[in-house]
Amino acid sequence: MLRSVDQRWSELHSGNDRKIEKYQYQLISLFAMSLKNIAIVIPCWMRPEILSLTVKQLNILCEENINKVNITVIYSLSHEDPQISDVISALNFCMHKYYVVFSDNNLLGQKVNDAITIAISLDFDYIMNLGSDDLIHPDLIDLNLPFLEMEIP
C-alpha cells in the first residue's frame, strides 16, 4: 500500500515516539559512521596541574568538533610516576571519550608506542601525538581537516 508523505508523517507522530527515536538513532549512527575517527595519544608524567589544563582544553576541542570528527584520547601513564594518584585525579575531569594505558617509564618513546599500539588495535583512521603539557589550539581540527578529508596518511 502506497502512502503519501503526509500520511507517513502522521503515522510517525501519532504517539509512537519509539519509531521517531529509532529513526533519529539510525540517522545519528549513519552520521557518526561517516566521521573520521581520530586517536590523540598523550604520554603523561607528573605535573597533574598542567594535565588538568590539557584535559579542559581537550574537553572543549571534542565538544566543538563533535560534528566534524570522532575524537578519543589515549593517555599513557606509568605506575612509577610519583604523582600518579594526582595524575589520575586530573583525568576525573575528562568529558571526552578516553582510554588509559599503563606503561613502564623507561623510555618516553615506549609509552607513546604502547598507546599507539592500542590506537591501531582500535582501528582509528588517524593518530595524533600531543604532550601532556601542550597547549591545544582551538583550530587544531580545522587545520587538519583538509588532510583528513583527502585521506592523506
JSON list of C-alpha atoms in Angstrom, two decimals:
[
{"chain": "A", "resi": 1, "resn": "MET", "atom": "CA", "xyz": [0.00, 0.00, 0.00]},
{"chain": "A", "resi": 2, "resn": "LEU", "atom": "CA", "xyz": [1.45, 3.36, -1.05]},
{"chain": "A", "resi": 3, "resn": "ARG", "atom": "CA", "xyz": [1.19, 6.15, 1.48]},
{"chain": "A", "resi": 4, "resn": "SER", "atom": "CA", "xyz": [1.74, 9.84, 0.99]},
{"chain": "A", "resi": 5, "resn": "VAL", "atom": "CA", "xyz": [4.43, 11.73, 2.86]},
{"chain": "A", "resi": 6, "resn": "ASP", "atom": "CA", "xyz": [1.71, 13.41, 4.94]},
{"chain": "A", "resi": 7, "resn": "GLN", "atom": "CA", "xyz": [0.28, 10.02, 5.92]},
{"chain": "A", "resi": 8, "resn": "ARG", "atom": "CA", "xyz": [3.71, 8.71, 6.89]},
{"chain": "A", "resi": 9, "resn": "TRP", "atom": "CA", "xyz": [4.39, 11.86, 8.93]},
{"chain": "A", "resi": 10, "resn": "SER", "atom": "CA", "xyz": [1.05, 11.45, 10.71]},
{"chain": "A", "resi": 11, "resn": "GLU", "atom": "CA", "xyz": [1.85, 7.81, 11.47]},
{"chain": "A", "resi": 12, "resn": "LEU", "atom": "CA", "xyz": [5.24, 8.74, 12.89]},
{"chain": "A", "resi": 13, "resn": "HIS", "atom": "CA", "xyz": [3.73, 11.44, 15.09]},
{"chain": "A", "resi": 14, "resn": "SER", "atom": "CA", "xyz": [0.64, 9.50, 16.15]},
{"chain": "A", "resi": 15, "resn": "GLY", "atom": "CA", "xyz": [2.03, 8.89, 19.61]},
{"chain": "A", "resi": 16, "resn": "ASN", "atom": "CA", "xyz": [4.50, 6.25, 18.55]},
{"chain": "A", "resi": 17, "resn": "ASP", "atom": "CA", "xyz": [7.65, 8.04, 19.69]},
{"chain": "A", "resi": 18, "resn": "ARG", "atom": "CA", "xyz": [9.73, 4.85, 19.51]},
{"chain": "A", "resi": 19, "resn": "LYS", "atom": "CA", "xyz": [9.59, 4.95, 15.71]},
{"chain": "A", "resi": 20, "resn": "ILE", "atom": "CA", "xyz": [10.86, 8.52, 15.75]},
{"chain": "A", "resi": 21, "resn": "GLU", "atom": "CA", "xyz": [13.59, 7.71, 18.28]},
{"chain": "A", "resi": 22, "resn": "LYS", "atom": "CA", "xyz": [14.66, 4.68, 16.25]},
{"chain": "A", "resi": 23, "resn": "TYR", "atom": "CA", "xyz": [14.79, 6.77, 13.07]},
{"chain": "A", "resi": 24, "resn": "GLN", "atom": "CA", "xyz": [16.75, 9.54, 14.81]},
{"chain": "A", "resi": 25, "resn": "TYR", "atom": "CA", "xyz": [19.16, 6.94, 16.23]},
{"chain": "A", "resi": 26, "resn": "GLN", "atom": "CA", "xyz": [19.64, 5.46, 12.76]},
{"chain": "A", "resi": 27, "resn": "LEU", "atom": "CA", "xyz": [20.40, 8.91, 11.34]},
{"chain": "A", "resi": 28, "resn": "ILE", "atom": "CA", "xyz": [22.83, 9.71, 14.13]},
{"chain": "A", "resi": 29, "resn": "SER", "atom": "CA", "xyz": [24.53, 6.31, 13.70]},
{"chain": "A", "resi": 30, "resn": "LEU", "atom": "CA", "xyz": [24.90, 6.82, 9.95]},
{"chain": "A", "resi": 31, "resn": "PHE", "atom": "CA", "xyz": [26.28, 10.31, 10.52]},
{"chain": "A", "resi": 32, "resn": "ALA", "atom": "CA", "xyz": [28.76, 9.11, 13.15]},
{"chain": "A", "resi": 33, "resn": "MET", "atom": "CA", "xyz": [29.94, 6.34, 10.83]},
{"chain": "A", "resi": 34, "resn": "SER", "atom": "CA", "xyz": [30.86, 8.89, 8.17]},
{"chain": "A", "resi": 35, "resn": "LEU", "atom": "CA", "xyz": [33.06, 10.91, 10.52]},
{"chain": "A", "resi": 36, "resn": "LYS", "atom": "CA", "xyz": [36.80, 10.25, 10.72]},
{"chain": "A", "resi": 37, "resn": "ASN", "atom": "CA", "xyz": [37.95, 8.59, 13.94]},
{"chain": "A", "resi": 38, "resn": "ILE", "atom": "CA", "xyz": [40.97, 10.28, 15.50]},
{"chain": "A", "resi": 39, "resn": "ALA", "atom": "CA", "xyz": [43.02, 8.99, 18.41]},
{"chain": "A", "resi": 40, "resn": "ILE", "atom": "CA", "xyz": [45.02, 11.58, 20.30]},
{"chain": "A", "resi": 41, "resn": "VAL", "atom": "CA", "xyz": [47.90, 9.89, 22.12]},
{"chain": "A", "resi": 42, "resn": "ILE", "atom": "CA", "xyz": [49.23, 11.69, 25.20]},
{"chain": "A", "resi": 43, "resn": "PRO", "atom": "CA", "xyz": [52.07, 10.29, 27.33]},
{"chain": "A", "resi": 44, "resn": "CYS", "atom": "CA", "xyz": [51.89, 11.68, 30.87]},
{"chain": "A", "resi": 45, "resn": "TRP", "atom": "CA", "xyz": [54.50, 12.10, 33.61]},
{"chain": "A", "resi": 46, "resn": "MET", "atom": "CA", "xyz": [53.94, 14.15, 36.77]},
{"chain": "A", "resi": 47, "resn": "ARG", "atom": "CA", "xyz": [52.64, 17.74, 36.60]},
{"chain": "A", "resi": 48, "resn": "PRO", "atom": "CA", "xyz": [48.94, 16.92, 37.18]},
{"chain": "A", "resi": 49, "resn": "GLU", "atom": "CA", "xyz": [48.05, 20.62, 37.39]},
{"chain": "A", "resi": 50, "resn": "ILE", "atom": "CA", "xyz": [49.22, 21.13, 33.81]},
{"chain": "A", "resi": 51, "resn": "LEU", "atom": "CA", "xyz": [47.50, 17.92, 32.68]},
{"chain": "A", "resi": 52, "resn": "SER", "atom": "CA", "xyz": [44.27, 19.33, 34.17]},
{"chain": "A", "resi": 53, "resn": "LEU", "atom": "CA", "xyz": [44.53, 22.30, 31.79]},
{"chain": "A", "resi": 54, "resn": "THR", "atom": "CA", "xyz": [45.16, 19.97, 28.85]},
{"chain": "A", "resi": 55, "resn": "VAL", "atom": "CA", "xyz": [42.12, 17.87, 29.81]},
{"chain": "A", "resi": 56, "resn": "LYS", "atom": "CA", "xyz": [39.94, 21.00, 29.91]},
{"chain": "A", "resi": 57, "resn": "GLN", "atom": "CA", "xyz": [41.23, 22.09, 26.50]},
{"chain": "A", "resi": 58, "resn": "LEU", "atom": "CA", "xyz": [40.55, 18.61, 25.10]},
{"chain": "A", "resi": 59, "resn": "ASN", "atom": "CA", "xyz": [37.02, 18.70, 26.52]},
{"chain": "A", "resi": 60, "resn": "ILE", "atom": "CA", "xyz": [36.41, 21.92, 24.59]},
{"chain": "A", "resi": 61, "resn": "LEU", "atom": "CA", "xyz": [38.11, 20.60, 21.44]},
{"chain": "A", "resi": 62, "resn": "CYS", "atom": "CA", "xyz": [35.98, 17.46, 21.42]},
{"chain": "A", "resi": 63, "resn": "GLU", "atom": "CA", "xyz": [32.76, 19.31, 22.12]},
{"chain": "A", "resi": 64, "resn": "GLU", "atom": "CA", "xyz": [33.35, 21.96, 19.45]},
{"chain": "A", "resi": 65, "resn": "ASN", "atom": "CA", "xyz": [34.21, 19.35, 16.80]},
{"chain": "A", "resi": 66, "resn": "ILE", "atom": "CA", "xyz": [31.57, 16.74, 17.58]},
{"chain": "A", "resi": 67, "resn": "ASN", "atom": "CA", "xyz": [30.01, 17.18, 14.11]},
{"chain": "A", "resi": 68, "resn": "LYS", "atom": "CA", "xyz": [33.36, 17.02, 12.30]},
{"chain": "A", "resi": 69, "resn": "VAL", "atom": "CA", "xyz": [35.31, 14.08, 13.78]},
{"chain": "A", "resi": 70, "resn": "ASN", "atom": "CA", "xyz": [35.13, 11.42, 16.48]},
{"chain": "A", "resi": 71, "resn": "ILE", "atom": "CA", "xyz": [37.95, 12.06, 18.95]},
{"chain": "A", "resi": 72, "resn": "THR", "atom": "CA", "xyz": [39.23, 9.58, 21.51]},
{"chain": "A", "resi": 73, "resn": "VAL", "atom": "CA", "xyz": [42.18, 10.41, 23.75]},
{"chain": "A", "resi": 74, "resn": "ILE", "atom": "CA", "xyz": [44.58, 7.69, 24.86]},
{"chain": "A", "resi": 75, "resn": "TYR", "atom": "CA", "xyz": [46.52, 8.68, 27.97]},
{"chain": "A", "resi": 76, "resn": "SER", "atom": "CA", "xyz": [49.70, 6.71, 28.60]},
{"chain": "A", "resi": 77, "resn": "LEU", "atom": "CA", "xyz": [50.54, 6.68, 32.33]},
{"chain": "A", "resi": 78, "resn": "SER", "atom": "CA", "xyz": [53.14, 4.96, 34.45]},
{"chain": "A", "resi": 79, "resn": "HIS", "atom": "CA", "xyz": [52.78, 3.34, 37.88]},
{"chain": "A", "resi": 80, "resn": "GLU", "atom": "CA", "xyz": [56.31, 4.64, 38.55]},
{"chain": "A", "resi": 81, "resn": "ASP", "atom": "CA", "xyz": [55.06, 8.24, 38.43]},
{"chain": "A", "resi": 82, "resn": "PRO", "atom": "CA", "xyz": [55.48, 9.68, 41.96]},
{"chain": "A", "resi": 83, "resn": "GLN", "atom": "CA", "xyz": [52.34, 11.78, 41.39]},
{"chain": "A", "resi": 84, "resn": "ILE", "atom": "CA", "xyz": [50.25, 9.02, 39.78]},
{"chain": "A", "resi": 85, "resn": "SER", "atom": "CA", "xyz": [47.25, 9.49, 42.08]},
{"chain": "A", "resi": 86, "resn": "ASP", "atom": "CA", "xyz": [47.13, 13.22, 41.26]},
{"chain": "A", "resi": 87, "resn": "VAL", "atom": "CA", "xyz": [47.55, 12.48, 37.55]},
{"chain": "A", "resi": 88, "resn": "ILE", "atom": "CA", "xyz": [44.63, 10.04, 37.69]},
{"chain": "A", "resi": 89, "resn": "SER", "atom": "CA", "xyz": [42.61, 12.63, 39.61]},
{"chain": "A", "resi": 90, "resn": "ALA", "atom": "CA", "xyz": [43.22, 15.12, 36.78]},
{"chain": "A", "resi": 91, "resn": "LEU", "atom": "CA", "xyz": [41.61, 12.61, 34.40]},
{"chain": "A", "resi": 92, "resn": "ASN", "atom": "CA", "xyz": [38.43, 12.64, 36.51]},
{"chain": "A", "resi": 93, "resn": "PHE", "atom": "CA", "xyz": [37.53, 15.87, 34.70]},
{"chain": "A", "resi": 94, "resn": "CYS", "atom": "CA", "xyz": [37.54, 14.23, 31.26]},
{"chain": "A", "resi": 95, "resn": "MET", "atom": "CA", "xyz": [34.26, 14.79, 29.49]},
{"chain": "A", "resi": 96, "resn": "HIS", "atom": "CA", "xyz": [35.54, 13.23, 26.29]},
{"chain": "A", "resi": 97, "resn": "LYS", "atom": "CA", "xyz": [35.99, 9.59, 25.34]},
{"chain": "A", "resi": 98, "resn": "TYR", "atom": "CA", "xyz": [39.33, 8.28, 26.58]},
{"chain": "A", "resi": 99, "resn": "TYR", "atom": "CA", "xyz": [41.39, 5.23, 27.42]},
{"chain": "A", "resi": 100, "resn": "VAL", "atom": "CA", "xyz": [44.23, 4.86, 29.91]},
{"chain": "A", "resi": 101, "resn": "VAL", "atom": "CA", "xyz": [47.27, 2.71, 29.15]},
{"chain": "A", "resi": 102, "resn": "PHE", "atom": "CA", "xyz": [49.90, 1.90, 31.78]},
{"chain": "A", "resi": 103, "resn": "SER", "atom": "CA", "xyz": [53.49, 1.56, 30.58]},
{"chain": "A", "resi": 104, "resn": "ASP", "atom": "CA", "xyz": [56.92, 1.48, 32.15]},
{"chain": "A", "resi": 105, "resn": "ASN", "atom": "CA", "xyz": [58.57, 4.87, 32.20]},
{"chain": "A", "resi": 106, "resn": "ASN", "atom": "CA", "xyz": [61.95, 3.67, 30.94]},
{"chain": "A", "resi": 107, "resn": "LEU", "atom": "CA", "xyz": [61.62, 5.48, 27.67]},
{"chain": "A", "resi": 108, "resn": "LEU", "atom": "CA", "xyz": [59.14, 8.16, 26.64]},
{"chain": "A", "resi": 109, "resn": "GLY", "atom": "CA", "xyz": [59.06, 6.59, 23.19]},
{"chain": "A", "resi": 110, "resn": "GLN", "atom": "CA", "xyz": [57.90, 3.28, 24.65]},
{"chain": "A", "resi": 111, "resn": "LYS", "atom": "CA", "xyz": [54.97, 4.99, 26.40]},
{"chain": "A", "resi": 112, "resn": "VAL", "atom": "CA", "xyz": [53.98, 6.59, 23.10]},
{"chain": "A", "resi": 113, "resn": "ASN", "atom": "CA", "xyz": [54.40, 3.29, 21.25]},
{"chain": "A", "resi": 114, "resn": "ASP", "atom": "CA", "xyz": [52.21, 1.43, 23.75]},
{"chain": "A", "resi": 115, "resn": "ALA", "atom": "CA", "xyz": [49.43, 4.00, 23.31]},
{"chain": "A", "resi": 116, "resn": "ILE", "atom": "CA", "xyz": [49.80, 3.89, 19.50]},
{"chain": "A", "resi": 117, "resn": "THR", "atom": "CA", "xyz": [49.56, 0.08, 19.61]},
{"chain": "A", "resi": 118, "resn": "ILE", "atom": "CA", "xyz": [46.22, 0.44, 21.40]},
{"chain": "A", "resi": 119, "resn": "ALA", "atom": "CA", "xyz": [45.06, 3.06, 18.87]},
{"chain": "A", "resi": 120, "resn": "ILE", "atom": "CA", "xyz": [45.97, 0.77, 15.96]},
{"chain": "A", "resi": 121, "resn": "SER", "atom": "CA", "xyz": [44.13, -2.16, 17.55]},
{"chain": "A", "resi": 122, "resn": "LEU", "atom": "CA", "xyz": [41.02, 0.01, 17.94]},
{"chain": "A", "resi": 123, "resn": "ASP", "atom": "CA", "xyz": [41.11, 0.83, 14.20]},
{"chain": "A", "resi": 124, "resn": "PHE", "atom": "CA", "xyz": [41.32, 4.61, 14.23]},
{"chain": "A", "resi": 125, "resn": "ASP", "atom": "CA", "xyz": [41.60, 6.46, 10.91]},
{"chain": "A", "resi": 126, "resn": "TYR", "atom": "CA", "xyz": [44.27, 8.83, 12.20]},
{"chain": "A", "resi": 127, "resn": "ILE", "atom": "CA", "xyz": [46.56, 9.06, 15.21]},
{"chain": "A", "resi": 128, "resn": "MET", "atom": "CA", "xyz": [47.75, 12.38, 16.59]},
{"chain": "A", "resi": 129, "resn": "ASN", "atom": "CA", "xyz": [50.50, 12.72, 19.21]},
{"chain": "A", "resi": 130, "resn": "LEU", "atom": "CA", "xyz": [50.37, 15.51, 21.79]},
{"chain": "A", "resi": 131, "resn": "GLY", "atom": "CA", "xyz": [52.21, 16.12, 25.04]},
{"chain": "A", "resi": 132, "resn": "SER", "atom": "CA", "xyz": [50.53, 16.32, 28.43]},
{"chain": "A", "resi": 133, "resn": "ASP", "atom": "CA", "xyz": [51.79, 19.89, 28.70]},
{"chain": "A", "resi": 134, "resn": "ASP", "atom": "CA", "xyz": [50.82, 21.01, 25.18]},
{"chain": "A", "resi": 135, "resn": "LEU", "atom": "CA", "xyz": [48.52, 23.96, 24.74]},
{"chain": "A", "resi": 136, "resn": "ILE", "atom": "CA", "xyz": [45.82, 22.96, 22.31]},
{"chain": "A", "resi": 137, "resn": "HIS", "atom": "CA", "xyz": [44.93, 25.49, 19.64]},
{"chain": "A", "resi": 138, "resn": "PRO", "atom": "CA", "xyz": [41.15, 25.74, 19.18]},
{"chain": "A", "resi": 139, "resn": "ASP", "atom": "CA", "xyz": [41.57, 25.32, 15.41]},
{"chain": "A", "resi": 140, "resn": "LEU", "atom": "CA", "xyz": [43.61, 22.11, 15.68]},
{"chain": "A", "resi": 141, "resn": "ILE", "atom": "CA", "xyz": [40.95, 20.02, 13.95]},
{"chain": "A", "resi": 142, "resn": "ASP", "atom": "CA", "xyz": [40.05, 22.66, 11.37]},
{"chain": "A", "resi": 143, "resn": "LEU", "atom": "CA", "xyz": [43.71, 22.98, 10.41]},
{"chain": "A", "resi": 144, "resn": "ASN", "atom": "CA", "xyz": [43.99, 19.22, 9.88]},
{"chain": "A", "resi": 145, "resn": "LEU", "atom": "CA", "xyz": [40.52, 18.57, 8.44]},
{"chain": "A", "resi": 146, "resn": "PRO", "atom": "CA", "xyz": [41.51, 19.13, 4.78]},
{"chain": "A", "resi": 147, "resn": "PHE", "atom": "CA", "xyz": [44.13, 16.39, 5.10]},
{"chain": "A", "resi": 148, "resn": "LEU", "atom": "CA", "xyz": [41.67, 14.08, 6.85]},
{"chain": "A", "resi": 149, "resn": "GLU", "atom": "CA", "xyz": [39.09, 14.60, 4.10]},
{"chain": "A", "resi": 150, "resn": "MET", "atom": "CA", "xyz": [41.65, 13.92, 1.37]},
{"chain": "A", "resi": 151, "resn": "GLU", "atom": "CA", "xyz": [42.57, 10.76, 3.33]},
{"chain": "A", "resi": 152, "resn": "ILE", "atom": "CA", "xyz": [46.25, 11.62, 3.29]},
{"chain": "A", "resi": 153, "resn": "PRO", "atom": "CA", "xyz": [48.02, 9.25, 5.71]}
]
